[in-house]
Short mmCIF file of C-alpha atoms in Angstrom, two decimals:
data_model
loop_
_atom_site.label_atom_id
_atom_site.label_comp_id
_atom_site.label_asym_id
_atom_site.label_seq_id
_atom_site.Cartn_x
_atom_site.Cartn_y
_atom_site.Cartn_z
CA MET W 106 89.53 -92.44 146.27
CA GLU W 107 90.36 -95.97 146.39
CA ALA W 108 86.79 -97.70 147.32
CA ALA W 109 85.89 -97.05 143.19
CA PRO W 110 88.34 -99.50 142.01
CA ARG W 111 87.49 -101.99 144.32
CA ARG W 112 83.48 -101.70 143.63
CA ASP W 113 84.62 -101.58 139.67
CA ARG W 114 86.45 -105.22 140.23
CA HIS W 115 83.32 -106.99 141.85
CA PRO W 116 81.06 -107.29 138.40
CA LEU W 117 84.72 -108.56 136.67
CA MET W 118 85.41 -110.87 139.01
CA ASN W 119 81.63 -112.38 138.79
CA ALA W 120 81.85 -112.22 135.28
CA LEU W 121 84.70 -114.05 135.41
CA LEU W 122 83.91 -116.59 138.38
CA ALA W 123 80.11 -116.87 136.05
CA CYS W 124 82.53 -118.08 132.74
CA GLY W 125 84.41 -120.77 135.57
CA LEU W 126 81.19 -122.14 135.96
CA ALA W 127 80.12 -122.67 132.21
CA VAL W 128 83.13 -123.73 131.39
CA LEU W 129 83.18 -126.84 134.02
CA ALA W 130 79.94 -127.17 133.22
CA GLY W 131 80.22 -127.21 129.67
CA CYS W 132 83.14 -130.02 129.41
CA SER W 133 83.54 -133.93 130.06
CA VAL W 134 80.59 -133.99 127.66
CA ALA W 135 81.24 -137.71 126.58
CA PRO W 136 80.23 -136.41 122.68
CA LEU W 137 77.06 -138.65 120.83
CA PRO W 138 78.73 -141.06 118.54
CA GLU W 139 78.29 -140.00 114.49
CA LEU W 140 75.31 -142.73 113.25
CA LYS W 141 75.28 -143.47 109.90
CA PRO W 142 73.31 -146.46 108.93
CA PRO W 143 75.16 -148.14 105.94
CA VAL W 144 71.60 -148.26 104.21
CA PRO W 145 71.42 -149.20 100.61
CA GLU W 146 70.74 -146.46 97.73
CA THR W 147 69.01 -149.65 95.68
CA TRP W 148 67.25 -152.74 95.89
CA ARG W 149 69.26 -155.41 94.57
CA ASN W 150 65.75 -157.74 94.76
CA ALA W 151 63.37 -154.76 93.69
CA PRO W 152 62.25 -154.25 90.68
CA ALA W 153 63.01 -153.25 87.71
CA GLY W 154 62.33 -148.96 87.40
CA VAL W 155 62.00 -148.99 90.88
CA ALA W 156 62.08 -145.13 91.59
CA PRO W 157 63.87 -143.39 94.82
CA PRO W 158 61.05 -140.80 96.25
CA SER W 159 60.81 -139.63 99.92
CA ALA W 160 59.13 -142.65 101.74
CA ASP W 161 55.61 -142.34 103.06
CA LEU W 162 53.75 -144.90 105.29
CA LYS W 163 50.88 -143.39 106.08
CA GLY W 164 47.51 -146.09 105.66
CA TRP W 165 49.89 -148.91 103.75
CA TRP W 166 47.56 -151.23 104.13
CA THR W 167 44.74 -149.29 102.58
CA ALA W 168 46.31 -150.90 98.85
CA LEU W 169 44.44 -154.47 99.60
CA GLY W 170 41.24 -153.04 99.00
CA ASP W 171 39.15 -154.01 101.93
CA PRO W 172 37.41 -151.48 103.90
CA ALA W 173 36.29 -153.85 106.30
CA LEU W 174 40.26 -154.69 107.09
CA ASP W 175 40.60 -150.78 107.43
CA ALA W 176 37.81 -149.82 109.95
CA LEU W 177 39.57 -153.16 111.70
CA ILE W 178 42.79 -151.97 111.93
CA ASP W 179 41.30 -148.49 113.49
CA ARG W 180 39.94 -150.24 115.93
CA ALA W 181 42.90 -152.27 117.17
CA LEU W 182 44.48 -148.80 117.26
CA GLN W 183 42.29 -148.03 119.61
CA ASN W 184 41.85 -150.78 121.82
CA ASN W 185 44.35 -153.08 121.17
CA LEU W 186 46.24 -153.75 125.24
CA ASP W 187 49.37 -154.26 124.46
CA VAL W 188 49.64 -150.37 122.51
CA ALA W 189 47.73 -148.97 126.18
CA GLN W 190 50.79 -150.52 127.99
CA ALA W 191 53.15 -148.82 125.20
CA ALA W 192 51.70 -145.49 125.78
CA GLU W 193 51.42 -145.59 129.75
CA ARG W 194 55.66 -146.74 129.23
CA LEU W 195 55.64 -143.12 126.94
CA ARG W 196 53.31 -141.34 129.14
CA ALA W 197 55.95 -142.35 132.36
CA ALA W 198 58.87 -141.49 130.28
CA ARG W 199 58.07 -138.46 129.49
CA THR W 200 57.04 -137.21 132.56
CA LEU W 201 59.92 -138.19 133.78
CA ASN W 202 62.19 -136.46 130.86
CA HIS W 203 60.74 -133.33 131.67
CA HIS W 204 61.57 -133.25 135.25
CA ALA W 205 65.38 -134.88 134.32
CA ARG W 206 67.23 -131.44 135.40
CA ASP W 207 65.42 -131.52 137.95
CA PRO W 208 68.40 -132.59 140.24
CA TYR W 209 69.90 -129.18 139.41
CA LEU W 210 67.71 -127.03 140.53
CA PRO W 211 67.29 -124.96 144.04
CA SER W 212 65.29 -127.04 146.79
CA LEU W 213 64.63 -125.97 149.44
CA HIS W 214 63.53 -128.02 152.57
CA GLY W 215 61.53 -126.97 155.32
CA ARG W 216 61.48 -129.27 158.91
CA THR W 217 61.74 -129.33 162.30
CA ASN W 218 63.15 -131.46 165.34
CA ASP W 219 63.21 -132.11 169.18
CA VAL W 220 66.51 -131.26 170.43
CA ILE W 221 67.73 -132.93 174.14
CA ASP W 222 71.00 -130.98 175.63
CA PRO W 223 72.81 -133.52 175.93
CA ASP W 224 73.06 -132.73 179.88
CA THR W 225 69.51 -133.52 179.77
CA THR W 226 69.36 -130.23 181.49
CA ALA W 227 66.80 -128.13 178.59
CA SER W 228 64.63 -129.89 175.65
CA TYR W 229 64.54 -127.81 172.30
CA PHE W 230 61.79 -127.53 169.32
CA VAL W 231 63.82 -126.57 166.17
CA VAL W 232 61.77 -124.79 163.12
CA GLY W 233 64.36 -125.00 160.03
CA PHE W 234 64.67 -124.24 156.01
CA ASP W 235 68.09 -126.55 154.13
CA ALA W 236 68.26 -124.95 151.24
CA VAL W 237 70.64 -126.87 148.41
CA TRP W 238 71.62 -126.27 144.94
CA GLU W 239 74.24 -128.73 143.45
CA LEU W 240 75.89 -127.26 140.40
CA PRO W 241 75.76 -129.14 137.05
CA LEU W 242 79.66 -129.75 136.26
CA PHE W 243 81.80 -131.36 133.69
CA GLY W 244 78.80 -131.79 131.63
CA ALA W 245 76.36 -133.22 134.12
CA TRP W 246 73.52 -130.77 133.08
CA GLN W 247 73.48 -132.10 129.64
CA SER W 248 74.66 -135.80 130.25
CA SER W 249 71.29 -135.61 132.56
CA LYS W 250 68.68 -134.30 129.87
CA ARG W 251 70.10 -137.32 127.51
CA ALA W 252 69.72 -139.84 129.41
CA ALA W 253 66.28 -139.01 130.20
CA GLN W 254 65.78 -138.14 126.25
CA GLY W 255 67.47 -141.50 125.30
CA GLN W 256 64.96 -143.44 128.03
CA GLU W 257 61.18 -141.19 126.26
CA ASN W 258 62.83 -141.98 122.48
CA SER W 259 63.30 -145.53 123.43
CA ALA W 260 59.47 -145.55 124.50
CA VAL W 261 58.44 -143.74 121.61
CA ALA W 262 60.11 -146.58 119.51
CA ALA W 263 58.56 -149.00 121.56
CA LEU W 264 55.12 -147.67 121.02
CA ARG W 265 55.52 -147.02 117.59
CA GLY W 266 56.94 -151.02 116.96
CA ALA W 267 53.90 -151.92 118.94
CA GLN W 268 51.30 -150.36 116.26
CA VAL W 269 53.87 -151.98 113.56
CA SER W 270 52.85 -155.39 115.01
CA LEU W 271 49.50 -154.40 115.60
CA VAL W 272 48.56 -153.39 112.09
CA ALA W 273 50.72 -156.19 110.02
CA GLU W 274 49.16 -159.34 112.72
CA VAL W 275 45.63 -157.90 112.45
CA SER W 276 45.83 -157.77 108.22
CA ARG W 277 47.74 -161.10 108.38
CA ARG W 278 44.85 -162.37 110.70
CA TRP W 279 42.48 -161.02 108.14
CA ILE W 280 43.90 -161.61 105.57
CA GLU W 281 44.24 -165.57 106.36
CA LEU W 282 40.97 -165.35 107.65
CA ARG W 283 39.26 -164.34 104.43
CA THR W 284 41.76 -166.72 102.48
CA ALA W 285 40.37 -170.12 104.77
CA GLN W 286 36.52 -168.76 104.10
CA GLN W 287 37.37 -168.72 100.17
CA GLN W 288 39.25 -172.03 100.33
CA ALA W 289 36.43 -173.32 102.86
CA GLN W 290 33.86 -172.39 99.85
CA LEU W 291 35.77 -173.85 97.16
CA LEU W 292 36.67 -176.96 98.59
CA GLY W 293 33.05 -177.51 99.36
CA GLY W 294 32.78 -177.06 95.23
CA VAL W 295 35.37 -180.17 94.79
CA ARG W 296 33.49 -182.16 97.43
CA ASP W 297 30.14 -181.78 95.68
CA ALA W 298 32.13 -182.21 92.48
CA LEU W 299 33.00 -185.46 93.08
CA GLN W 300 30.39 -186.30 95.26
CA GLU W 301 27.75 -186.27 91.83
CA LYS W 302 31.27 -187.72 90.40
CA LEU W 303 30.70 -191.04 92.63
CA ARG W 304 26.66 -190.40 92.11
CA LEU W 305 27.49 -190.52 88.15
CA GLN W 306 29.69 -193.83 88.16
CA GLN W 307 27.91 -195.43 90.30
CA VAL W 308 24.88 -194.98 88.25
CA ARG W 309 27.21 -196.66 85.04
CA ALA W 310 28.64 -199.24 87.45
CA GLN W 311 25.25 -200.92 87.50
CA LEU W 312 25.52 -200.82 83.18
CA LYS W 313 28.11 -202.28 83.86
CA LEU W 314 29.94 -199.45 81.85
CA VAL W 315 32.49 -199.06 84.45
CA ALA W 316 35.25 -200.91 86.68
CA PRO W 317 35.06 -200.97 90.83
CA ALA W 318 38.29 -199.92 90.95
CA ASP W 319 37.24 -196.47 89.35
CA ILE W 320 34.49 -195.99 91.61
CA ALA W 321 36.78 -196.63 94.74
CA LYS W 322 39.33 -194.21 93.66
CA THR W 323 36.28 -191.64 93.27
CA GLN W 324 35.59 -192.30 96.92
CA ALA W 325 39.15 -191.77 97.92
CA GLU W 326 38.97 -188.57 95.94
CA LEU W 327 35.97 -187.74 97.85
CA ALA W 328 37.31 -188.34 101.31
CA ARG W 329 40.59 -186.69 101.27
CA SER W 330 38.27 -183.67 100.17
CA GLU W 331 36.13 -184.11 102.86
CA ALA W 332 39.48 -184.10 105.12
CA ALA W 333 41.05 -181.36 103.30
CA LEU W 334 38.10 -179.20 104.71
CA THR W 335 38.57 -179.15 108.22
CA GLU W 336 41.88 -177.36 107.77
CA PRO W 337 40.41 -174.23 106.74
CA GLN W 338 38.10 -174.33 109.60
CA GLN W 339 39.83 -174.98 111.63
CA THR W 340 42.02 -171.41 110.64
CA ILE W 341 38.91 -170.23 111.47
CA ILE W 342 38.51 -170.23 114.55
CA ALA W 343 42.08 -169.24 115.23
CA CYS W 344 42.10 -166.58 112.99
CA VAL W 345 38.69 -164.48 114.71
CA GLN W 346 40.26 -165.80 118.03
CA GLN W 347 42.74 -163.71 117.81
CA LEU W 348 41.11 -160.92 116.41
CA ALA W 349 39.08 -160.54 119.44
CA VAL W 350 42.75 -160.45 121.32
CA LEU W 351 43.82 -157.91 119.42
CA MET W 352 40.90 -155.72 119.38
CA GLY W 353 40.90 -155.87 123.01
CA GLN W 354 37.38 -157.85 123.72
CA PRO W 355 36.90 -161.22 125.00
CA GLU W 356 34.67 -162.87 122.09
CA PRO W 357 35.28 -162.74 118.39
CA ASP W 358 32.65 -160.32 116.43
CA PRO W 359 29.14 -162.90 114.87
CA ALA W 360 30.65 -161.09 111.73
CA TRP W 361 33.62 -162.26 110.96
CA LEU W 362 32.52 -166.48 110.32
CA THR W 363 30.38 -164.60 107.80
CA PRO W 364 32.72 -164.54 104.51
CA GLY W 365 33.53 -162.48 102.51
CA PRO W 366 35.61 -160.95 99.16
CA GLN W 367 39.49 -161.38 99.61
CA PRO W 368 41.62 -158.56 100.09
CA GLN W 369 44.45 -158.55 97.33
CA LEU W 370 46.55 -155.72 95.56
CA GLY W 371 44.82 -156.70 92.67
CA ALA W 372 47.34 -154.36 90.27
CA TRP W 373 49.34 -153.00 92.50
CA GLN W 374 53.26 -152.73 91.83
CA LEU W 375 56.16 -152.28 93.76
CA THR W 376 56.73 -148.83 92.14
CA THR W 377 58.93 -146.83 95.19
CA ALA W 378 60.90 -148.09 97.33
CA PRO W 379 63.05 -145.66 99.06
CA ALA W 380 66.25 -146.44 101.46
CA ASP W 381 65.39 -143.90 103.90
CA MET W 382 62.29 -146.12 104.61
CA LEU W 383 64.67 -148.02 107.23
CA ARG W 384 64.60 -145.26 109.27
CA ALA W 385 61.37 -146.07 110.38
CA ARG W 386 62.44 -149.00 111.86
CA PRO W 387 61.08 -149.00 115.78
CA GLU W 388 64.16 -151.32 115.48
CA ILE W 389 66.37 -148.89 114.34
CA ALA W 390 64.89 -146.20 115.92
CA SER W 391 65.38 -148.18 119.80
CA ALA W 392 68.92 -148.88 119.40
CA GLU W 393 69.55 -145.43 118.29
CA ALA W 394 66.90 -143.93 121.57
CA GLU W 395 69.62 -147.11 123.75
CA VAL W 396 73.28 -144.84 121.97
CA LEU W 397 71.62 -141.48 123.91
CA ARG W 398 70.69 -142.91 126.76
CA ALA W 399 74.04 -144.76 126.91
CA ALA W 400 76.11 -141.42 126.15
CA GLY W 401 74.64 -139.94 128.48
CA ASP W 402 75.02 -142.42 131.45
CA LEU W 403 78.56 -142.44 130.60
CA GLY W 404 78.23 -138.19 131.22
CA MET W 405 77.05 -138.66 134.01
CA SER W 406 79.59 -141.01 135.68
CA ARG W 407 82.20 -139.12 133.99
CA ALA W 408 80.60 -136.52 136.11
CA ASP W 409 80.88 -138.51 138.89
CA ILE W 410 84.61 -138.90 139.11
CA TYR W 411 85.02 -135.05 139.53
CA PRO W 412 84.38 -133.39 142.90
CA HIS W 413 80.40 -131.95 143.36
CA ILE W 414 79.72 -128.97 144.38
CA GLY W 415 77.33 -127.34 145.63
CA LEU W 416 75.66 -123.92 147.05
CA GLY W 417 73.94 -124.17 150.67
CA ALA W 418 71.90 -121.65 152.93
CA SER W 419 70.80 -122.45 156.26
CA LEU W 420 67.48 -121.11 158.68
CA GLN W 421 66.55 -122.59 162.00
CA TRP W 422 64.92 -121.03 164.90
CA SER W 423 64.92 -123.03 167.95
CA THR W 424 62.27 -122.61 171.76
CA ASN W 425 63.54 -124.31 174.26
CA ILE W 426 60.09 -125.92 175.40
CA LEU W 427 62.27 -127.07 179.02
CA SER W 428 64.63 -125.91 181.28
CA ASN W 429 65.78 -127.07 184.61
CA TYR W 430 67.37 -123.30 185.11
CA ARG W 431 66.66 -120.76 183.14
CA ALA W 432 63.25 -119.25 180.98
CA HIS W 433 62.28 -120.73 178.11
CA THR W 434 64.02 -118.48 175.10
CA GLY W 435 63.84 -118.92 171.72
CA GLU W 436 66.89 -118.23 169.00
CA ALA W 437 67.70 -118.29 165.18
CA ILE W 438 70.82 -118.74 163.30
CA SER W 439 71.49 -118.83 159.97
CA SER W 440 74.44 -120.17 157.20
CA PHE W 441 75.45 -119.99 153.71
CA GLY W 442 78.16 -121.01 152.09
CA PRO W 443 79.38 -123.33 149.23
CA ILE W 444 79.33 -127.35 149.52
CA ILE W 445 82.46 -129.24 148.07
CA ASP W 446 82.15 -133.83 147.96
CA VAL W 447 85.28 -134.78 147.48
CA PRO W 448 85.29 -138.45 146.23
CA LEU W 449 88.72 -140.23 147.66
CA PHE W 450 88.72 -143.56 148.49
CA ASP W 451 86.03 -144.73 146.20
CA TRP W 452 87.42 -142.29 142.98
CA GLY W 453 88.95 -145.88 141.57
CA GLN W 454 85.83 -146.79 141.68
CA ARG W 455 84.26 -144.27 139.96
CA VAL W 456 87.08 -144.02 137.07
CA ALA W 457 86.09 -148.27 136.67
CA ALA W 458 82.27 -146.94 135.78
CA ALA W 459 83.18 -144.19 133.81
CA HIS W 460 85.20 -146.74 131.74
CA ALA W 461 81.96 -149.11 131.91
CA LYS W 462 79.99 -146.93 130.52
CA ASP W 463 82.05 -145.99 127.02
CA HIS W 464 82.31 -149.90 126.78
CA GLN W 465 78.31 -150.06 127.21
CA LEU W 466 78.37 -146.89 124.74
CA LYS W 467 80.25 -148.45 122.03
CA ALA W 468 77.89 -152.14 122.31
CA ALA W 469 75.39 -149.64 121.88
CA VAL W 470 76.85 -148.48 118.61
CA TYR W 471 77.23 -152.07 117.53
CA ALA W 472 73.75 -152.77 118.38
CA TYR W 473 72.24 -149.80 116.22
CA ARG W 474 74.28 -151.11 113.55
CA GLN W 475 73.48 -154.53 113.69
CA ALA W 476 69.51 -153.40 113.61
CA VAL W 477 70.27 -151.44 110.51
CA LEU W 478 72.16 -154.67 109.06
CA GLN W 479 69.18 -157.05 110.15
CA GLY W 480 66.96 -154.48 108.66
CA VAL W 481 68.53 -154.48 105.59
CA ALA W 482 68.57 -158.10 105.18
CA GLU W 483 64.51 -158.79 105.95
CA ALA W 484 63.58 -155.77 103.30
CA GLU W 485 65.73 -157.91 100.68
CA THR W 486 64.08 -160.63 101.61
CA ALA W 487 60.40 -159.20 101.74
CA MET W 488 60.96 -157.64 98.60
CA GLY W 489 62.52 -160.25 96.76
CA ASP W 490 59.46 -162.37 98.60
CA LEU W 491 56.96 -160.62 97.34
CA GLU W 492 58.12 -160.00 93.24
CA GLN W 493 57.79 -164.30 92.99
CA SER W 494 54.69 -163.77 94.53
CA ARG W 495 53.26 -161.32 91.73
CA ALA W 496 54.77 -163.45 89.46
CA ARG W 497 53.06 -166.84 90.63
CA GLU W 498 49.64 -165.67 91.21
CA ASP W 499 50.29 -163.89 87.09
CA ALA W 500 50.57 -167.63 86.73
CA THR W 501 48.30 -169.10 88.16
CA GLN W 502 45.51 -166.14 87.12
CA ARG W 503 46.28 -167.11 83.02
CA ALA W 504 45.68 -171.25 83.95
CA SER W 505 42.54 -170.23 85.80
CA VAL W 506 40.64 -168.39 83.44
CA ALA W 507 41.95 -171.11 80.40
CA LEU W 508 40.33 -173.79 82.92
CA ASP W 509 37.19 -171.62 82.98
CA GLY W 510 37.33 -171.82 79.67
CA THR W 511 38.00 -175.52 79.20
CA ILE W 512 34.44 -175.76 81.68
CA ALA W 513 32.91 -173.74 79.00
CA ALA W 514 33.42 -176.08 76.29
CA LEU W 515 32.86 -179.47 78.73
CA ARG W 516 29.37 -177.95 79.06
CA LYS W 517 28.76 -177.51 75.08
CA ARG W 518 29.89 -181.25 74.07
CA GLU W 519 27.47 -181.80 76.73
CA GLU W 520 24.99 -180.09 75.24
CA LEU W 521 25.80 -181.53 72.13
CA ASN W 522 25.85 -185.32 73.60
CA LEU W 523 29.39 -184.79 72.06
CA GLY W 524 30.78 -185.37 75.79
CA SER W 525 29.57 -186.92 79.49
CA LYS W 526 28.07 -185.02 82.78
CA LEU W 527 31.47 -187.55 83.58
CA ASP W 528 33.64 -185.04 82.32
CA VAL W 529 31.98 -181.85 82.94
CA GLN W 530 32.30 -182.58 86.80
CA ASP W 531 35.95 -183.17 85.96
CA GLY W 532 36.59 -180.32 84.93
CA LEU W 533 34.25 -178.67 87.84
CA ILE W 534 36.75 -180.44 90.03
CA GLU W 535 39.93 -179.36 88.35
CA ASN W 536 38.58 -175.79 87.95
CA GLN W 537 38.31 -175.85 91.75
CA ARG W 538 41.34 -176.78 92.38
CA ALA W 539 42.71 -174.16 90.77
CA GLN W 540 40.60 -171.48 92.11
CA LEU W 541 42.47 -173.20 95.55
CA GLU W 542 45.94 -172.40 94.13
CA LEU W 543 45.09 -168.83 93.34
CA VAL W 544 43.42 -168.15 95.78
CA SER W 545 46.87 -169.31 97.69
CA ALA W 546 48.26 -167.32 95.29
CA ILE W 547 46.45 -163.97 96.30
CA ALA W 548 47.33 -165.05 99.86
CA ALA W 549 50.91 -165.27 99.16
CA ARG W 550 51.35 -162.25 97.64
CA ASP W 551 49.12 -160.60 100.12
CA LEU W 552 51.51 -161.71 103.05
CA ALA W 553 54.28 -160.94 101.78
CA TYR W 554 53.11 -156.98 100.95
CA VAL W 555 52.62 -157.15 104.63
CA SER W 556 56.14 -158.72 105.30
CA LEU W 557 57.96 -156.31 103.38
CA TYR W 558 55.85 -153.04 104.75
CA LYS W 559 56.86 -153.99 108.46
CA ALA W 560 60.31 -154.85 107.39
CA LEU W 561 60.98 -151.29 105.71
CA GLY W 562 59.15 -149.92 108.92
CA GLY W 563 55.74 -149.67 108.26
CA ALA W 564 54.20 -147.46 110.86
CA PRO W 565 50.55 -146.92 111.66
CA MET W 566 50.91 -142.92 110.82
CA SER W 567 53.91 -140.73 110.77
CA ASN W 568 52.91 -139.29 114.13
CA PRO W 569 51.77 -142.68 116.05
CA PRO W 570 48.59 -141.91 118.50
CA LEU W 571 48.47 -143.15 121.78
CA PRO W 572 45.31 -143.96 122.43
CA SER W 573 42.47 -142.94 125.10
CA ASP W 574 42.44 -139.98 126.06
CA ALA W 575 46.78 -138.69 123.77
CA PRO W 576 45.96 -136.73 120.36
CA VAL W 577 48.03 -137.45 117.91
CA SER W 578 50.13 -133.81 118.68
CA ASP W 579 51.32 -135.08 122.20
CA VAL W 580 53.30 -137.82 120.37
CA PRO W 581 56.04 -136.46 118.64
CA VAL W 582 59.02 -138.01 116.68
CA ALA W 583 61.39 -137.73 119.81
CA LYS W 584 65.09 -136.39 118.73
CA GLY W 585 68.22 -136.69 120.64
CA THR W 586 68.71 -133.16 121.86
CA ASP W 587 71.23 -131.50 124.44
#
């Protein structure tokens, strides 16, 4: 009559034991700090009337209107070696993250051993299995996942950062290349006009219509124009070599040396500048991942202060393979019970390690805030540069249009014998120099545009692809989870 109540107690005791273990497993988890980046609601250096919709950074470079640049960026994203390195590190971090909690799963080991009896009268061959299950108590289960997830998030941010830097660098080098090619053509035009002007002056000098000082001045200008031609040529050589490195190839493409149209924004204006764009900055994402990893390390250090509790089982079978006094026999033995590892003399060291991890977590939070502030400062600066460069391009464009009209008027006066060819050459030289200023202004605005979107975390695509064998869907934007 009394046996039944005892059987009823077993499920209750088991439930209480399970609840106790669950409580132990969940306690001492380091709380994740609340990260609220101090992002401004509006930008001080943005043009008036900029609306704050949701961010869309996909394919931002297409606004430059250069299909050759678009194709170049696609090639770079697949072939760049820095991106390939970051992709491999992400694969490694993801593999480890998938098995972050494996140390807290039951493990089974099989082993053999050759044992000699201490009295040297017998030798035994032992075969056995050992099973150990360390219980993930005191927050170790969640903390181990946090640390591994932080490592994966950091690898995702590194890949995104490599791609952002790659796209920005390819855009910059391509803009500089096309700009240098345009400058070389215009400087060649200035040189040709100066050569024609010098020829005309030498003809007039024979007629005593031009002073020798004027000829010397024109010769000096011609020499300076020839010297100026070396600068864009140097830029062209440097840009094609850098583009080859970015493409992951040893030699530049010959097609790059063929002059082409300069990329330019044209009528594009900044109409959207949402503050949440900054959240896509790889530097901020990396700092956030470091906070998650530091929180996981803190939780693991706290769990290490307390006893490690687990369950163990063993099954061993031995056979006497050599004996001086008895026949060969075989025996089996098994065991099962709890395993408790209590820190004693090194407990103070473990407590100090936990305190150190707590300070490292606080440092990671400060680093995150610093990354946000740095991102805001870079975005504000780049936004101001873009607006000022737009004003400069508009002004130089108006000056160039005005000089085009002047050249037409000078040519008309020459046809009517109201002006000279020297006046036309002077007008051509001035016009070419105005075109040089316009080309530089367009390039400055293009580069400011690239800098702005890099400062805003202009990722090459919403989910960055892994090069080679991994599809885009394999790289989600990792979030911190418990």
